[in-house]
Amino acid sequence: MARANDEAAALIQELADLLSITGGDAFKIRAYEKAARAIAGHPDDISGLDLAGLRAIPTVGEAIAKKVLDYTTTGTIRQVEELRAQIPAGVRALTAIPTLGPKKALAVYEELGVSSVDELATAIKEGRLQGLKGFGARTEENILRGIDLMRSSGERVLVDAAAGVADEIVAALSELPQVERCAHAGSLRRMRETIGDVDVLAASRDPHPIMEAFRALPFVAEVIASGDKKTSIRTAKGLQVDLRVVPPESWGAALQYFTGSQAHNIRTREIAVKAGLKLSEYGLFDAGSNELIVSATEEEVYERLGLPWIHPTLREDTGEIEAALDDALPRLVTVEDLRGDLHSHTDLTDGVASLEDMVAAAHARGLEYYAITDHAPNLVMQRMTDEKMLAQRDRIAELQKRYRDLTLLHGTELNIDPDGGVDWDADFLSGFDVCVASVHSHFTQDRDAMTRRLVRACENPHVHVIGHPTARSIGRRPPVDADWDEVFRAAARTGTAMEIDSFPDRLDLPADLVRRAKHLGVRFSVDTDAHSLGHHRNIRYGVGTAQRGWLTPDDVINTWPLDRLRAFLRGKTD
């Protein structure tokens, strides 16, 4: 995605946030939020679009288009700058805390003079919020959790932000005649949820011009250190990128060395030492003679250590070495294995692309089946009605006539109520091909209540998939508290799949819970939850999470042929 899209979307979202603080019109705020999602998800670079081109983006009207044009010509939006000047910086700093809304941020500033995260944490511990309207004990607890969540995220970025930078660097450097091979490594190659810094590896016998080209990339804001073996830069957004250039004959050893977690690399070096070998980024050597044994490919390095090649997403020392020694590594699911997508939205609710365009995007992905699952009516802000949903079903039936090699499924994303109930009665629900059910509210229920809530949803015969089960938003909202083993046992017993939502700020279920659920017999659905055309590209992150959870294609229901999938869905009500 073009950086201009992300930056413009961030400014429009900030405008919505600032208007929330100042008491702006709720309808206008929602329009800005929806436009921000549309701009971020727009597949083309907006930087070259004129007013008419910007207005062609779904949900972007003339007023918002003019603001985006303001950004593309000046680098900012004047109204954002004006509101920033009106609102104290301390209030804006407080709004960065997950779980603390803009109105509460303004209240603690005006009532207590609190203007920083540290001051707020101290005020809560000293009891100064007690008696403040709207701030009960549970609110204080949630704010403290939000502060901890924000602090724990530190300087790390979401995987998609790191991948966007890495992909651009790899593409630029790969065009240089001196570069024989180039790839990213490190935690990004392992598909971690958040990335501290990006590692890029290049193979060349002439590193100097490569380092020059790297330092000259347009997004480089600072050169931290530079040499012919390693150069480190910081991007304008503060992300550190380390480029290492190694001789081509050392490629495999270097890729293995700079990909594995520290714990994984310690294990492989221990195996090398026991075999009288020495492992480094330059190769696998005889410890006595220092003679190079292998280094060209990762496969050769692992094989000489007595191991099969270990997939990068497994290299965390969480059992992969033992599985490799026992010849028990799984054949991990890949993007190519996916036959369908069971969770997506259109502009009928909070999506920003039309039904026709979303279906065309699914067809372009080469999918065999695709579910449209717009929101159900209990999420009141989406204004769904029975009539709208039935009309969409008719449109899908008409659209199906144009697609012989893509089966369209009509579904919905239901809301799991605080007591575990969902929208609509059994008769209406029976008309859908697939029902995803998700927690969209009451995130702070206690452990027992949340567990009962999710178990009851699994026991509903019309619920096929639990969407983004922990309801977390990485760095912004913590996961709900539940007895996950009990939830997973219920899912396995009832034949309810757990979703892995591919949105980079969700990746939900997280990989550690995926492994627990798999152990308890749960099936999974890896979906985009796409709200725009660009969101279809997020599937790589969901699959990466599935791989980190050791899932095979057979564990994932949307890798199955359509007849097997339909049998699984029917199994809930038979």
Coordinates of C-alpha atoms in Angstrom, one line a residue:
M1 CA 0.0 0.0 0.0
A2 CA 1.3 3.4 -0.9
R3 CA 2.5 5.5 2.0
A4 CA 0.5 8.5 0.9
N5 CA -2.7 6.4 1.5
D6 CA -1.6 5.4 5.0
E7 CA -0.6 9.0 6.0
A8 CA -3.8 10.6 4.6
A9 CA -5.9 7.9 6.3
A10 CA -4.1 8.6 9.6
L11 CA -4.8 12.3 9.3
I12 CA -8.5 11.8 8.5
Q13 CA -8.7 9.4 11.5
E14 CA -7.0 12.0 13.7
L15 CA -9.5 14.6 12.5
A16 CA -12.3 12.3 13.7
D17 CA -10.5 11.8 17.1
L18 CA -10.0 15.5 17.5
L19 CA -13.6 16.2 16.7
S20 CA -14.6 13.6 19.3
I21 CA -12.7 15.6 21.9
T22 CA -14.2 18.9 20.9
G23 CA -17.8 17.5 20.8
G24 CA -18.2 17.3 17.0
D25 CA -21.2 15.9 15.2
A26 CA -21.3 12.2 15.7
F27 CA -22.5 11.5 12.1
K28 CA -19.6 13.5 10.7
I29 CA -17.1 11.7 13.0
R30 CA -18.3 8.3 11.7
A31 CA -18.1 9.6 8.1
Y32 CA -14.4 10.6 8.7
E33 CA -13.7 7.2 10.3
K34 CA -15.3 5.3 7.4
A35 CA -13.4 7.5 4.9
A36 CA -10.1 6.8 6.7
R37 CA -10.7 3.1 6.3
A38 CA -11.6 3.5 2.6
I39 CA -8.5 5.6 1.9
A40 CA -6.2 3.2 3.7
G41 CA -7.7 0.2 1.8
H42 CA -7.7 1.9 -1.6
P43 CA -5.6 -0.3 -3.9
D44 CA -4.1 2.6 -5.9
D45 CA -1.7 5.4 -4.8
I46 CA -3.7 8.5 -4.0
S47 CA -0.8 10.9 -4.3
G48 CA -1.5 11.5 -8.0
L49 CA -5.3 11.7 -7.8
D50 CA -7.2 14.9 -8.5
L51 CA -10.4 15.9 -6.7
A52 CA -12.5 13.8 -9.0
G53 CA -10.2 10.8 -8.5
L54 CA -10.4 11.1 -4.8
R55 CA -14.2 11.5 -4.9
A56 CA -14.3 8.2 -6.8
I57 CA -13.0 6.4 -3.6
P58 CA -16.1 4.9 -1.8
T59 CA -17.4 6.9 1.1
V60 CA -15.1 9.9 0.2
G61 CA -17.3 12.9 -0.5
E62 CA -16.3 16.2 -1.8
A63 CA -15.5 17.8 1.6
I64 CA -13.3 14.9 2.6
A65 CA -11.7 14.7 -0.9
K66 CA -10.7 18.4 -0.5
K67 CA -9.0 17.6 2.8
V68 CA -7.1 14.7 1.3
L69 CA -6.1 16.9 -1.7
D70 CA -4.9 19.4 1.0
Y71 CA -2.7 16.7 2.3
T72 CA -1.3 15.6 -1.1
T73 CA -0.4 19.1 -2.0
T74 CA 0.8 20.5 1.4
G75 CA 1.7 17.4 3.4
T76 CA -0.9 18.1 6.1
I77 CA -4.6 19.0 6.6
R78 CA -5.2 22.5 7.8
Q79 CA -8.2 21.6 9.9
V80 CA -6.2 19.0 11.7
E81 CA -3.5 21.6 12.4
E82 CA -6.1 24.0 13.7
L83 CA -7.7 21.5 16.0
R84 CA -4.3 20.4 17.3
A85 CA -3.7 24.0 18.3
Q86 CA -7.0 24.2 20.1
I87 CA -6.6 21.0 22.1
P88 CA -3.9 20.8 24.8
A89 CA -1.1 18.4 23.8
G90 CA -1.6 16.6 27.1
V91 CA -5.1 15.7 26.2
R92 CA -4.0 14.4 22.8
A93 CA -1.3 12.3 24.6
L94 CA -3.9 10.8 26.8
T95 CA -6.1 9.7 23.9
A96 CA -3.3 7.4 22.8
I97 CA -4.1 5.2 25.9
P98 CA -6.2 2.2 24.8
T99 CA -9.5 2.0 26.7
L100 CA -9.5 5.8 27.4
G101 CA -11.8 7.7 25.1
P102 CA -11.4 11.3 24.1
K103 CA -14.1 12.6 26.4
K104 CA -12.6 10.9 29.4
A105 CA -9.2 12.2 28.5
L106 CA -10.6 15.8 28.4
A107 CA -12.3 15.2 31.7
V108 CA -9.2 14.2 33.6
Y109 CA -7.3 17.1 32.1
E110 CA -9.9 19.7 33.0
E111 CA -10.8 18.3 36.4
L112 CA -7.4 17.1 37.7
G113 CA -4.9 18.9 35.5
V114 CA -3.5 15.5 34.3
S115 CA -1.7 15.9 31.0
S116 CA 0.5 12.8 30.6
V117 CA 0.3 9.0 30.8
D118 CA 2.6 8.9 33.9
E119 CA 0.5 11.5 35.7
L120 CA -2.7 9.6 35.0
A121 CA -1.2 6.4 36.3
T122 CA -0.1 8.2 39.5
A123 CA -3.5 9.9 39.9
I124 CA -5.3 6.5 39.7
K125 CA -2.9 4.9 42.3
E126 CA -3.4 7.9 44.6
G127 CA -7.2 7.6 44.3
R128 CA -7.7 11.0 42.8
L129 CA -10.1 9.8 40.1
Q130 CA -12.5 8.5 42.8
G131 CA -15.7 10.5 42.7
L132 CA -15.0 11.9 39.2
K133 CA -18.2 11.4 37.2
G134 CA -17.9 8.4 34.9
F135 CA -14.8 6.9 36.6
G136 CA -15.6 3.9 38.7
A137 CA -13.3 1.2 40.0
R138 CA -13.7 -0.9 36.8
T139 CA -12.9 2.1 34.6
E140 CA -9.7 2.8 36.6
E141 CA -8.7 -0.9 36.2
N142 CA -9.3 -0.7 32.5
I143 CA -7.3 2.5 32.1
L144 CA -4.4 0.9 34.0
R145 CA -4.6 -2.1 31.7
G146 CA -4.5 0.2 28.7
I147 CA -1.5 2.0 30.0
D148 CA 0.3 -1.3 30.5
L149 CA -0.7 -2.4 27.0
M150 CA 0.7 0.8 25.5
R151 CA 3.9 0.7 27.4
S152 CA 4.5 -3.0 26.5
S153 CA 4.2 -2.2 22.8
G154 CA 7.2 0.2 23.1
E155 CA 8.7 1.1 19.8
R156 CA 7.5 -2.0 17.9
V157 CA 5.3 -1.7 14.8
L158 CA 2.6 -4.0 13.4
V159 CA 3.8 -6.7 11.0
D160 CA 2.2 -5.0 7.9
A161 CA 4.1 -1.8 8.5
A162 CA 7.4 -3.6 8.8
A163 CA 6.5 -5.8 5.8
G164 CA 5.7 -2.7 3.6
V165 CA 9.1 -1.2 4.3
A166 CA 10.9 -4.5 3.8
D167 CA 9.1 -5.3 0.6
E168 CA 10.0 -1.9 -0.8
I169 CA 13.7 -2.2 0.2
V170 CA 14.0 -5.8 -1.2
A171 CA 12.4 -4.7 -4.5
A172 CA 14.7 -1.7 -4.8
L173 CA 17.9 -3.5 -4.0
S174 CA 17.1 -6.5 -6.1
E175 CA 17.2 -4.3 -9.2
L176 CA 20.9 -3.5 -8.6
P177 CA 23.3 -5.4 -10.8
Q178 CA 25.6 -6.1 -7.9
V179 CA 22.8 -8.0 -5.9
E180 CA 22.6 -11.7 -6.5
R181 CA 19.9 -12.4 -3.9
C182 CA 18.0 -10.2 -1.5
A183 CA 15.3 -11.0 1.2
H184 CA 14.1 -10.0 4.6
A185 CA 15.0 -12.1 7.6
G186 CA 14.6 -11.7 11.4
S187 CA 11.3 -11.6 13.3
L188 CA 9.5 -10.4 10.1
R189 CA 10.4 -13.6 8.3
R190 CA 9.1 -15.5 11.4
M191 CA 5.9 -13.5 11.0
R192 CA 5.8 -12.1 14.6
E193 CA 2.8 -9.9 15.4
T194 CA 5.0 -6.9 16.0
I195 CA 8.4 -6.0 14.8
G196 CA 11.2 -4.1 16.6
D197 CA 13.4 -3.6 13.6
V198 CA 13.6 -5.0 10.1
D199 CA 16.5 -7.2 9.0
V200 CA 17.3 -7.3 5.3
L201 CA 19.9 -9.6 3.8
A202 CA 21.7 -9.2 0.4
A203 CA 24.2 -11.5 -1.3
S204 CA 26.9 -9.7 -3.3
R205 CA 30.7 -9.6 -4.0
D206 CA 30.5 -5.8 -4.3
P207 CA 28.7 -4.4 -1.3
H208 CA 29.7 -0.7 -1.5
P209 CA 27.2 0.5 -4.2
I210 CA 24.5 -1.5 -2.5
M211 CA 25.0 0.3 0.8
E212 CA 25.1 3.6 -1.1
A213 CA 21.8 2.8 -2.7
F214 CA 20.3 1.7 0.6
R215 CA 21.3 5.0 2.3
A216 CA 19.8 7.0 -0.6
L217 CA 16.3 5.4 -0.4
P218 CA 13.7 8.2 -0.1
F219 CA 12.3 7.2 3.2
V220 CA 15.6 7.1 5.0
A221 CA 15.6 9.8 7.7
E222 CA 18.8 8.9 9.6
V223 CA 21.8 6.8 9.0
I224 CA 22.7 5.2 12.3
A225 CA 25.8 3.4 11.2
S226 CA 27.3 2.4 7.9
G227 CA 29.9 0.0 6.5
D228 CA 30.3 -2.5 3.8
K229 CA 29.1 -5.4 5.9
K230 CA 26.2 -3.7 7.7
T231 CA 24.3 -0.4 7.5
S232 CA 21.6 0.7 9.8
I233 CA 19.1 3.4 9.0
R234 CA 16.0 4.8 10.6
T235 CA 12.9 5.6 8.5
A236 CA 10.9 8.8 8.8
K237 CA 8.4 6.9 10.9
G238 CA 11.1 5.8 13.3
L239 CA 11.5 2.1 12.2
Q240 CA 15.1 0.8 12.2
V241 CA 16.3 -1.2 9.3
D242 CA 19.5 -3.2 9.3
L243 CA 21.0 -4.3 5.9
R244 CA 23.7 -6.9 5.9
V245 CA 25.6 -7.9 2.8
V246 CA 27.3 -11.3 2.7
P247 CA 29.2 -13.2 0.0
P248 CA 26.9 -15.3 -2.2
E249 CA 28.4 -18.5 -1.0
S250 CA 27.4 -17.6 2.6
W251 CA 23.7 -16.9 1.7
G252 CA 22.1 -20.0 3.3
A253 CA 24.1 -19.8 6.6
A254 CA 23.4 -16.1 6.9
L255 CA 19.7 -16.4 6.2
Q256 CA 19.5 -19.2 8.8
Y257 CA 21.5 -17.2 11.3
F258 CA 19.6 -13.9 10.9
T259 CA 16.1 -15.5 10.8
G260 CA 16.0 -17.7 13.9
S261 CA 15.0 -16.4 17.3
Q262 CA 17.9 -16.2 19.7
A263 CA 16.6 -19.3 21.5
H264 CA 16.3 -21.3 18.2
N265 CA 19.8 -20.3 17.2
I266 CA 21.3 -21.3 20.6
R267 CA 19.7 -24.8 20.0
T268 CA 21.2 -25.1 16.5
R269 CA 24.6 -24.0 17.7
E270 CA 24.5 -26.5 20.6
I271 CA 23.8 -29.2 18.0
A272 CA 26.7 -28.0 16.0
V273 CA 29.1 -28.0 18.9
K274 CA 28.1 -31.6 19.9
A275 CA 28.9 -32.7 16.4
G276 CA 32.4 -31.0 16.4
L277 CA 31.2 -28.1 14.3
K278 CA 30.9 -24.3 14.5
L279 CA 27.9 -22.4 13.1
S280 CA 28.0 -18.7 12.2
E281 CA 26.5 -16.4 9.6
Y282 CA 29.3 -17.3 7.2
G283 CA 28.7 -21.1 7.3
L284 CA 29.0 -24.4 9.1
F285 CA 32.7 -25.1 9.8
D286 CA 34.7 -27.9 11.2
A287 CA 35.6 -26.8 14.8
G288 CA 39.1 -28.2 14.6
S289 CA 40.3 -27.3 11.2
N290 CA 38.0 -24.3 10.6
E291 CA 37.3 -25.8 7.2
L292 CA 34.0 -24.7 5.6
I293 CA 31.5 -27.6 5.3
V294 CA 28.3 -26.0 4.0
S295 CA 26.9 -22.5 3.7
A296 CA 25.1 -22.0 0.4
T297 CA 21.5 -22.9 1.3
E298 CA 19.5 -23.2 4.5
E299 CA 18.6 -26.7 3.6
E300 CA 22.2 -27.8 3.5
V301 CA 22.9 -26.2 6.9
Y302 CA 20.0 -27.9 8.6
E303 CA 20.7 -31.2 6.9
R304 CA 24.4 -31.3 8.0
L305 CA 23.1 -30.6 11.6
G306 CA 20.9 -33.8 11.2
L307 CA 17.7 -31.8 10.8
P308 CA 15.2 -31.3 8.0
W309 CA 14.6 -27.7 6.9
I310 CA 12.5 -25.9 9.5
H311 CA 10.0 -23.4 8.4
P312 CA 10.9 -19.8 9.5
T313 CA 7.6 -19.3 11.3
L314 CA 8.5 -22.2 13.6
R315 CA 11.9 -21.1 14.6
E316 CA 11.1 -20.0 18.2
D317 CA 12.4 -23.0 20.2
T318 CA 8.9 -24.0 21.1
G319 CA 9.3 -27.7 20.1
E320 CA 10.4 -27.4 16.5
I321 CA 13.9 -28.9 17.2
E322 CA 12.4 -31.9 18.9
A323 CA 9.8 -32.4 16.2
A324 CA 12.5 -32.1 13.5
L325 CA 14.6 -34.7 15.3
D326 CA 11.6 -37.0 15.4
D327 CA 10.7 -36.3 11.7
A328 CA 7.4 -34.9 13.0
L329 CA 7.4 -31.3 11.6
P330 CA 3.9 -30.4 10.2
R331 CA 3.3 -29.5 6.5
L332 CA 2.2 -26.0 7.2
V333 CA -0.7 -24.4 5.6
T334 CA 0.1 -21.8 2.9
V335 CA -1.8 -19.0 1.1
E336 CA -1.9 -21.2 -1.9
D337 CA -3.8 -23.9 0.1
L338 CA -6.7 -21.6 0.7
R339 CA -9.7 -22.3 -1.5
G340 CA -12.0 -19.7 0.1
D341 CA -12.6 -16.8 2.5
L342 CA -15.5 -17.0 5.0
H343 CA -15.5 -13.5 6.4
S344 CA -15.8 -10.2 4.5
H345 CA -17.8 -7.0 4.4
T346 CA -19.3 -4.7 1.8
D347 CA -20.5 -1.1 1.8
L348 CA -23.9 -2.4 3.0
T349 CA -22.5 -2.1 6.5
D350 CA -19.0 -0.9 7.4
G351 CA -17.1 -2.0 4.3
V352 CA -16.0 0.6 1.8
A353 CA -16.3 -1.4 -1.5
S354 CA -19.4 -2.6 -3.3
L355 CA -20.5 -6.2 -3.4
E356 CA -19.6 -6.4 -7.0
D357 CA -16.0 -5.1 -6.4
M358 CA -15.4 -7.3 -3.4
V359 CA -16.5 -10.4 -5.4
A360 CA -14.3 -9.4 -8.2
A361 CA -11.3 -9.1 -5.8
A362 CA -12.0 -12.6 -4.5
H363 CA -12.2 -13.9 -8.0
A364 CA -8.8 -12.3 -8.8
R365 CA -7.3 -14.1 -5.8
G366 CA -8.3 -17.4 -7.5
L367 CA -10.6 -18.4 -4.8
E368 CA -13.2 -21.2 -5.3
Y369 CA -15.7 -19.9 -2.8
Y370 CA -16.3 -16.6 -1.1
A371 CA -18.6 -15.6 1.7
I372 CA -20.1 -12.1 2.1
T373 CA -20.8 -11.7 5.8
D374 CA -22.1 -8.2 6.5
H375 CA -23.0 -7.2 10.1
A376 CA -26.2 -8.2 11.7
P377 CA -28.7 -5.7 13.3
N378 CA -27.6 -5.8 16.9
L379 CA -24.5 -3.7 15.9
V380 CA -26.9 -0.8 15.7
M381 CA -24.5 1.7 14.1
Q382 CA -24.5 -0.5 10.9
R383 CA -28.3 -0.1 10.5
M384 CA -28.9 -3.6 9.2
T385 CA -32.4 -4.8 8.7
D386 CA -34.0 -8.1 7.6
E387 CA -35.1 -6.4 4.3
K388 CA -31.6 -5.2 3.5
M389 CA -30.1 -8.6 4.2
L390 CA -32.7 -10.4 2.0
A391 CA -32.2 -7.9 -0.8
Q392 CA -28.4 -8.6 -0.6
R393 CA -29.1 -12.3 -0.9
D394 CA -31.0 -11.7 -4.1
R395 CA -28.2 -9.5 -5.5
I396 CA -25.7 -12.3 -4.7
A397 CA -27.9 -14.8 -6.6
E398 CA -27.9 -12.6 -9.6
L399 CA -24.2 -12.0 -9.3
Q400 CA -23.5 -15.7 -9.1
K401 CA -24.7 -16.0 -12.7
R402 CA -21.5 -14.1 -13.8
Y403 CA -19.1 -16.4 -12.0
R404 CA -18.9 -20.0 -13.0
D405 CA -15.7 -20.8 -11.1
L406 CA -16.4 -18.9 -7.9
T407 CA -19.2 -20.0 -5.6
L408 CA -20.7 -17.1 -3.6
L409 CA -21.9 -17.9 -0.1
H410 CA -24.3 -15.6 1.7
G411 CA -23.4 -15.2 5.3
T412 CA -23.4 -12.7 8.2
E413 CA -21.3 -11.6 11.1
L414 CA -23.5 -12.0 14.1
N415 CA -22.9 -10.2 17.4
I416 CA -22.4 -12.3 20.5
D417 CA -24.5 -10.6 23.2
P418 CA -23.3 -10.4 26.8
D419 CA -25.3 -13.6 27.6
G420 CA -24.0 -15.5 24.5
G421 CA -27.1 -14.9 22.3
V422 CA -26.9 -13.7 18.8
D423 CA -29.0 -11.7 16.3
W424 CA -32.0 -13.1 14.6
D425 CA -34.0 -16.2 15.4
A426 CA -33.3 -19.8 14.2
D427 CA -35.6 -19.5 11.2
F428 CA -33.9 -16.5 9.8
L429 CA -30.4 -17.8 10.6
S430 CA -31.2 -21.0 8.7
G431 CA -31.3 -19.1 5.5
F432 CA -27.5 -18.2 5.6
D433 CA -24.8 -20.4 4.2
V434 CA -22.4 -19.5 6.9
C435 CA -22.6 -17.5 10.1
V436 CA -19.6 -15.9 11.8
A437 CA -20.3 -14.8 15.4
S438 CA -18.0 -12.2 17.2
V439 CA -17.7 -10.2 20.4
H440 CA -18.2 -6.6 19.5
S441 CA -19.1 -5.1 22.9
H442 CA -18.8 -5.6 26.7
F443 CA -15.1 -6.5 26.4
T444 CA -14.5 -6.3 30.1
Q445 CA -16.8 -9.0 31.4
D446 CA -15.1 -11.2 34.0
R447 CA -13.6 -14.5 33.1
D448 CA -16.5 -16.7 34.1
A449 CA -19.1 -14.6 32.3
M450 CA -17.0 -14.3 29.1
T451 CA -16.3 -18.0 29.1
R452 CA -20.0 -18.8 29.4
R453 CA -20.7 -16.2 26.7
L454 CA -18.3 -17.8 24.2
V455 CA -19.3 -21.4 25.0
R456 CA -23.0 -20.6 24.5
A457 CA -22.2 -19.1 21.1
C458 CA -20.3 -22.3 20.2
E459 CA -23.4 -24.3 21.2
N460 CA -25.7 -22.3 18.9
P461 CA -26.4 -24.7 16.0
H462 CA -26.4 -21.8 13.5
V463 CA -23.0 -20.4 14.5
H464 CA -20.2 -21.9 12.3
V465 CA -17.2 -19.7 13.1
I466 CA -16.2 -17.6 16.1
G467 CA -14.8 -14.5 14.6
H468 CA -11.6 -12.8 16.0
P469 CA -12.2 -14.8 19.3
T470 CA -10.2 -12.7 21.8
A471 CA -11.5 -9.4 20.3
R472 CA -8.1 -7.9 20.9
S473 CA -6.6 -4.9 19.0
I474 CA -2.8 -5.1 19.2
G475 CA -1.5 -2.2 21.1
R476 CA -5.0 -0.7 21.6
R477 CA -7.3 -3.2 23.3
P478 CA -6.3 -6.2 25.4
P479 CA -7.8 -9.6 24.7
V480 CA -11.0 -10.6 26.6
D481 CA -10.5 -12.8 29.6
A482 CA -11.8 -16.3 29.2
D483 CA -11.0 -19.9 30.1
W484 CA -9.8 -20.7 26.7
D485 CA -9.4 -24.4 27.2
E486 CA -13.1 -24.6 28.1
V487 CA -14.0 -22.5 25.1
F488 CA -11.9 -24.7 22.8
R489 CA -13.3 -27.9 24.2
A490 CA -16.8 -26.5 23.5
A491 CA -15.8 -25.6 19.9
A492 CA -14.3 -29.0 19.3
R493 CA -17.4 -30.7 20.8
T494 CA -19.9 -28.6 18.7
G495 CA -18.0 -28.5 15.5
T496 CA -17.4 -24.7 15.6
A497 CA -14.4 -23.3 13.9
M498 CA -12.2 -20.7 15.5
E499 CA -11.2 -17.8 13.2
I500 CA -7.7 -16.5 12.6
D501 CA -8.5 -12.9 11.5
S502 CA -5.8 -11.6 9.1
F503 CA -6.1 -7.9 10.0
P504 CA -2.6 -7.0 11.2
D505 CA -3.9 -5.3 14.4
R506 CA -5.9 -8.5 15.2
L507 CA -4.2 -11.7 14.1
D508 CA -6.8 -13.3 16.3
L509 CA -6.6 -16.1 17.4
P510 CA -3.0 -15.5 18.4
A511 CA -0.5 -18.2 17.6
D512 CA -0.1 -19.5 21.1
L513 CA -3.9 -20.0 21.5
V514 CA -4.0 -21.6 18.0
R515 CA -1.7 -24.3 19.2
R516 CA -3.7 -24.9 22.4
A517 CA -7.0 -25.1 20.3
K518 CA -5.4 -27.4 17.8
H519 CA -4.3 -29.7 20.6
L520 CA -7.9 -29.8 21.8
G521 CA -9.3 -30.8 18.4
V522 CA -10.5 -27.4 17.1
R523 CA -10.8 -26.6 13.4
F524 CA -9.9 -23.1 12.1
S525 CA -10.9 -20.6 9.4
V526 CA -8.2 -18.2 8.1
D527 CA -10.1 -15.2 6.8
T528 CA -9.3 -11.6 5.7
D529 CA -12.3 -10.0 7.4
A530 CA -11.8 -7.6 4.4
H531 CA -13.6 -4.3 4.5
S532 CA -11.9 -3.0 1.3
L533 CA -10.2 -4.3 -1.8
G534 CA -6.8 -3.7 -0.3
H535 CA -7.6 -5.8 2.8
H536 CA -7.6 -9.0 0.6
R537 CA -3.8 -8.7 0.7
N538 CA -3.7 -9.2 4.5
I539 CA -4.3 -12.9 4.1
R540 CA -0.5 -13.4 4.2
Y541 CA -0.5 -12.3 7.9
G542 CA -3.3 -14.6 8.9
V543 CA -1.6 -17.5 7.2
G544 CA 1.6 -16.5 9.0
T545 CA -0.2 -16.7 12.3
A546 CA -1.7 -20.1 11.3
Q547 CA 1.8 -21.3 10.5
R548 CA 3.1 -20.1 13.9
G549 CA 0.3 -22.1 15.4
W550 CA 1.6 -25.2 13.6
L551 CA -1.6 -25.6 11.5
T552 CA -1.7 -27.9 8.5
P553 CA -4.1 -27.5 5.5
D554 CA -6.4 -30.2 7.0
D555 CA -6.8 -28.0 10.2
V556 CA -8.2 -25.1 8.2
I557 CA -11.8 -25.5 6.9
N558 CA -11.4 -23.0 4.1
T559 CA -8.7 -25.1 2.5
W560 CA -11.2 -27.9 2.0
P561 CA -13.2 -28.6 -1.2
L562 CA -16.6 -26.9 -1.2
D563 CA -18.5 -30.2 -0.6
R564 CA -16.5 -31.0 2.4
L565 CA -16.9 -27.5 3.8
R566 CA -20.7 -27.6 3.2
A567 CA -20.8 -30.9 5.1
F568 CA -18.9 -29.3 8.0
L569 CA -21.3 -26.4 8.1
R570 CA -24.4 -28.7 7.9
G571 CA -23.0 -30.7 10.8
K572 CA -24.0 -27.9 13.2
T573 CA -27.7 -28.4 12.5
D574 CA -28.0 -32.0 11.5

